[in-house]
């Protein structure tokens, strides 16, 4: 039986393994350096909050077809919830103004019936056209000349959320790709997708259960130390003291940047900036009727995610704003007033709180770094590469990781 060794149990590796496990003629072994799956996307029970939380907040939209396809493949579509409306509420805490970014069913009607942004929707429309024409190596800030109200209300929060970079650094090409696949396709591709029980229970745990049912081997605490090769093929994998020989028709998928770095020079890009995630548990009566997602400008807080009685705050590109240098308690003290005002929670303090620092939460997504991303192709005929750090044309995201894993699975299957 042909053996497929997948190194890395992040979302790219899980998606690849789930797809290949559909072929009964393949035997799948999934190797993971740590003791858990999911990579940068996982859920856990936090003792301070006494709640299950995600390690980070991720904005998923209904246009993220690979995410929805992965959920269907692993039997977890019911663990995702797609919002009825393609709408995101915003608040400017500097002046108290509120508005809703609303995408209509037909993009042709966007400017007639869609959102009304501060500074005018027409200006943002012209900026979108500029962004769509941006060439390689250009940042969002270089591509969009104006710095009016639309910049502050639309482009800054969007770039920070999508790229984990300020617009002055973030790649215009990556942001344009996201707009093409979501907003510019209309409401059907722009509805927020939520995971009511958490991203781990929705996208990770069901994948592991599926692989176990199909007889895949899962090896934990097994970092790749090196490979042997001959005649353009990988012939053996080394996991510590264990050497795993490969038969003639066996194949390998490297779905981990750490593992890839040991095999291919230049495959691992520079790390990106820290994302801060502050979680506040509030009284159940205060949690009723809160929006699932809210954008915030005019404050240190950028995005608010609400799930049951836990309110989570995201601060992206924390080094650029200076927030990364603040102590945990000082950050929590600074962020809670933003939450209280944005959600109109009154003066009561939170029941519990927790700050999580996701250092290098993404890879460097500056315009220069994106231009240097490594291709998903490799020089070994029995090796495929996967991961959102590769030149996928997409930002580092759940969608990019899953899509990359599926592409690697197709390359392996085609070489059979």
PDB file of N, CA and C in Angstrom, residues 13 16 29 72 97 99 119 201 212 227 276 321 353 362 405:
ATOM      1  N   UNK A  13      -2.075  20.609   7.070  1.00  0.00           N
ATOM      2  CA  UNK A  13      -1.849  19.168   7.154  1.00  0.00           C
ATOM      3  C   UNK A  13      -3.125  18.388   7.371  1.00  0.00           C
ATOM      4  N   UNK A  16      -5.125  18.313   4.105  1.00  0.00           N
ATOM      5  CA  UNK A  16      -4.481  17.395   3.165  1.00  0.00           C
ATOM      6  C   UNK A  16      -4.757  15.948   3.551  1.00  0.00           C
ATOM      7  N   UNK A  29       0.045   8.722   7.383  1.00  0.00           N
ATOM      8  CA  UNK A  29       0.657   8.962   8.687  1.00  0.00           C
ATOM      9  C   UNK A  29       0.838  10.462   8.850  1.00  0.00           C
ATOM     10  N   UNK A  72     -17.467  20.464   5.548  1.00  0.00           N
ATOM     11  CA  UNK A  72     -18.330  19.414   4.985  1.00  0.00           C
ATOM     12  C   UNK A  72     -17.586  18.088   4.908  1.00  0.00           C
ATOM     13  N   UNK A  97     -19.683  57.964  16.773  1.00  0.00           N
ATOM     14  CA  UNK A  97     -20.464  57.665  15.573  1.00  0.00           C
ATOM     15  C   UNK A  97     -20.507  56.153  15.334  1.00  0.00           C
ATOM     16  N   UNK A  99     -21.952  53.030  12.476  1.00  0.00           N
ATOM     17  CA  UNK A  99     -22.437  52.734  11.135  1.00  0.00           C
ATOM     18  C   UNK A  99     -22.332  51.236  10.894  1.00  0.00           C
ATOM     19  N   UNK A 119     -17.033  59.745   5.253  1.00  0.00           N
ATOM     20  CA  UNK A 119     -16.191  60.262   4.185  1.00  0.00           C
ATOM     21  C   UNK A 119     -16.696  59.954   2.798  1.00  0.00           C
ATOM     22  N   UNK A 201     -13.287  22.761  18.021  1.00  0.00           N
ATOM     23  CA  UNK A 201     -14.395  21.819  17.848  1.00  0.00           C
ATOM     24  C   UNK A 201     -14.995  21.831  16.448  1.00  0.00           C
ATOM     25  N   UNK A 212      -8.844   9.130  12.419  1.00  0.00           N
ATOM     26  CA  UNK A 212      -8.748   7.927  13.248  1.00  0.00           C
ATOM     27  C   UNK A 212      -9.711   6.852  12.760  1.00  0.00           C
ATOM     28  N   UNK A 227      16.035  14.870   6.377  1.00  0.00           N
ATOM     29  CA  UNK A 227      15.621  13.920   5.349  1.00  0.00           C
ATOM     30  C   UNK A 227      16.859  13.397   4.637  1.00  0.00           C
ATOM     31  N   UNK A 276      -2.655  40.666  19.827  1.00  0.00           N
ATOM     32  CA  UNK A 276      -3.106  40.577  21.211  1.00  0.00           C
ATOM     33  C   UNK A 276      -4.585  40.224  21.235  1.00  0.00           C
ATOM     34  N   UNK A 321       1.664  49.552  16.807  1.00  0.00           N
ATOM     35  CA  UNK A 321       0.900  50.490  17.635  1.00  0.00           C
ATOM     36  C   UNK A 321       1.541  50.746  18.988  1.00  0.00           C
ATOM     37  N   UNK A 353     -10.983  37.927  33.348  1.00  0.00           N
ATOM     38  CA  UNK A 353     -10.324  38.434  32.153  1.00  0.00           C
ATOM     39  C   UNK A 353      -9.017  37.692  31.916  1.00  0.00           C
ATOM     40  N   UNK A 362       1.124  35.752  12.495  1.00  0.00           N
ATOM     41  CA  UNK A 362       1.123  35.450  11.068  1.00  0.00           C
ATOM     42  C   UNK A 362       2.562  35.550  10.591  1.00  0.00           C
ATOM     43  N   UNK A 405      -3.392  22.976   1.751  1.00  0.00           N
ATOM     44  CA  UNK A 405      -3.394  21.545   2.033  1.00  0.00           C
ATOM     45  C   UNK A 405      -4.116  20.744   0.974  1.00  0.00           C
TER      46      UNK A 405
END
